[in-house]
Amino acid sequence: RRVCYCSQKTAYQMLTSIVGSEMCLTDSINILRYHAHLGDATAFAAMLSDLCARGCTYDVVSRNRALAVCTPNKALDFADALATAEGLFAGMDTVGYITLMKGHAAAGDAVRGVQVYEDMRAAGLHPPPMSFGILLDPCGAYKDVVRASQVFKDVRTFGCSLT
């Protein structure tokens, strides 16, 4: 068995050469992940637009794989675009919301983290106990007492404990 090593640019050129009807869903998600990893907003948006125009649809696992690349790389604009890409992905699940909350929390954006949490609640999903800790970290770091109070109210509402 032979292994071929090449640059990221060459790998990207090989992947994009198959863009079209023959491209499998995994390849297109990998290309999106590549653009997010490099921070290439223009190519990322163009790829999302192309996939939507072709009527592609993906499951929640595919979206979560793409989100998992965006959030640690602080590519949160990309992550938000993936989260709101209507018709391209199945609805967000708890894992997707938690991944997005963790990304915004790590970036110190308590406001956006709480918005994602509220979106999860509006979608009818029950927040797991870990979501409260994720939200409280940036609230404490930035002394956001108002948001922290709301999180504590929800902790009591859902009968969770913070240990």
Coordinates of C-alpha atoms in Angstrom, one line a residue:
R1 CA 0.0 0.0 0.0
R2 CA 1.3 3.4 -1.0
V3 CA 0.7 6.6 0.9
C4 CA 0.8 9.9 -1.0
Y5 CA 1.7 13.1 1.0
C6 CA 0.9 16.4 -0.5
S7 CA 0.4 20.0 0.6
Q8 CA -3.0 21.3 1.8
K9 CA -3.3 23.3 -1.3
T10 CA -2.8 20.2 -3.5
A11 CA -5.3 18.2 -1.4
Y12 CA -7.8 21.0 -1.7
Q13 CA -7.3 21.2 -5.5
M14 CA -7.9 17.4 -5.7
L15 CA -11.1 17.6 -3.6
T16 CA -12.5 20.6 -5.4
S17 CA -11.8 19.0 -8.8
I18 CA -14.6 16.5 -8.0
V19 CA -17.1 19.3 -7.1
G20 CA -20.3 18.6 -8.9
S21 CA -22.8 15.8 -9.0
E22 CA -20.3 13.1 -8.2
M23 CA -19.0 14.7 -5.0
C24 CA -20.1 12.6 -2.0
L25 CA -21.5 14.3 1.1
T26 CA -18.5 13.5 3.2
D27 CA -16.2 15.2 0.6
S28 CA -18.2 18.4 0.7
I29 CA -18.3 18.5 4.5
N30 CA -14.5 18.0 4.5
I31 CA -14.1 20.9 2.1
L32 CA -16.3 23.1 4.3
R33 CA -14.2 22.0 7.3
Y34 CA -11.0 22.9 5.4
H35 CA -12.3 26.4 4.6
A36 CA -13.3 26.9 8.2
H37 CA -9.9 25.7 9.5
L38 CA -8.1 28.2 7.2
G39 CA -10.5 31.0 8.0
D40 CA -11.4 31.4 4.3
A41 CA -14.8 33.1 4.7
T42 CA -15.4 33.8 1.0
A43 CA -14.8 30.2 -0.1
F44 CA -16.8 28.9 2.9
A45 CA -19.8 31.0 2.0
A46 CA -19.5 30.1 -1.7
M47 CA -19.4 26.4 -0.9
L48 CA -22.5 26.7 1.4
S49 CA -24.3 28.6 -1.3
D50 CA -23.4 26.0 -3.9
L51 CA -24.5 23.1 -1.7
C52 CA -27.8 24.8 -1.0
A53 CA -28.4 25.6 -4.7
R54 CA -27.8 21.9 -5.6
G55 CA -30.3 20.8 -3.0
C56 CA -27.9 18.8 -0.9
T57 CA -29.1 17.8 2.5
Y58 CA -27.0 16.5 5.4
D59 CA -27.7 14.8 8.7
V60 CA -27.0 16.3 12.2
V61 CA -23.8 14.3 12.5
S62 CA -22.4 16.0 9.4
R63 CA -23.2 19.4 10.8
N64 CA -21.7 18.5 14.2
R65 CA -18.5 17.4 12.5
A66 CA -18.3 20.7 10.7
L67 CA -19.1 22.6 13.9
A68 CA -16.4 20.7 15.8
V69 CA -13.8 22.2 13.4
C70 CA -15.1 25.7 13.6
T71 CA -15.4 26.2 17.4
P72 CA -11.9 25.3 18.6
N73 CA -10.4 27.4 15.8
K74 CA -12.5 30.4 16.9
A75 CA -14.2 30.4 13.5
L76 CA -17.5 31.3 15.1
D77 CA -18.9 33.2 12.2
F78 CA -18.5 29.9 10.2
A79 CA -20.1 27.9 13.0
D80 CA -23.1 30.3 13.2
A81 CA -23.5 30.1 9.4
L82 CA -23.6 26.3 9.7
A83 CA -26.1 26.4 12.5
T84 CA -28.5 28.6 10.5
A85 CA -28.1 27.0 7.1
E86 CA -31.7 26.4 6.4
G87 CA -32.6 23.3 4.3
L88 CA -29.0 22.2 4.0
F89 CA -28.8 20.3 7.4
A90 CA -31.3 18.5 9.5
G91 CA -32.4 20.5 12.6
M92 CA -29.8 21.2 15.3
D93 CA -29.5 18.6 18.0
T94 CA -28.3 19.1 21.6
V95 CA -24.7 18.2 20.6
G96 CA -24.7 20.9 18.0
Y97 CA -26.0 23.5 20.4
I98 CA -23.6 22.5 23.1
T99 CA -20.7 22.7 20.6
L100 CA -21.7 26.1 19.6
M101 CA -22.2 27.3 23.2
K102 CA -18.7 26.0 24.1
G103 CA -17.2 27.8 21.2
H104 CA -18.8 31.1 22.1
A105 CA -18.0 30.6 25.8
A106 CA -14.3 29.9 25.0
A107 CA -14.2 33.1 23.0
G108 CA -15.7 34.9 26.1
D109 CA -18.9 35.8 24.4
A110 CA -21.5 35.2 27.1
V111 CA -24.2 37.1 25.2
R112 CA -24.0 34.8 22.1
G113 CA -23.6 31.7 24.3
V114 CA -26.9 32.5 26.1
Q115 CA -28.6 33.3 22.7
V116 CA -27.6 29.8 21.5
Y117 CA -28.9 28.3 24.8
E118 CA -32.2 30.2 24.3
D119 CA -32.4 28.9 20.7
M120 CA -31.9 25.4 22.0
R121 CA -34.8 25.9 24.5
A122 CA -37.0 27.4 21.8
A123 CA -36.3 24.3 19.6
G124 CA -37.8 22.3 22.5
L125 CA -34.6 20.6 23.5
H126 CA -33.9 20.0 27.2
P127 CA -30.5 21.4 28.2
P128 CA -28.2 18.9 29.7
P129 CA -26.6 19.8 33.1
M130 CA -23.2 20.6 31.4
S131 CA -24.8 23.4 29.4
F132 CA -25.2 25.5 32.6
G133 CA -21.5 25.3 33.5
I134 CA -20.6 26.2 29.9
L135 CA -22.7 29.3 30.2
L136 CA -21.6 30.3 33.7
D137 CA -17.9 30.4 32.8
P138 CA -18.0 33.4 30.5
C139 CA -20.7 35.1 32.7
G140 CA -18.3 34.9 35.7
A141 CA -15.2 35.9 33.7
Y142 CA -16.9 39.1 32.4
K143 CA -19.0 39.7 35.5
D144 CA -22.3 39.4 33.6
V145 CA -24.5 39.1 36.7
V146 CA -27.8 39.4 34.8
R147 CA -27.1 36.5 32.5
A148 CA -25.6 34.4 35.3
S149 CA -28.8 35.0 37.4
Q150 CA -30.9 33.7 34.5
V151 CA -28.7 30.6 34.2
F152 CA -29.1 29.9 37.9
K153 CA -32.9 30.2 37.6
D154 CA -32.8 27.6 34.9
V155 CA -30.6 25.4 37.0
R156 CA -33.3 25.4 39.6
T157 CA -36.1 25.1 37.1
F158 CA -34.6 21.9 35.6
G159 CA -33.7 20.5 39.0
C160 CA -30.0 20.3 38.2
S161 CA -27.1 20.8 40.5
L162 CA -23.8 22.4 39.8
T163 CA -21.1 20.3 41.4

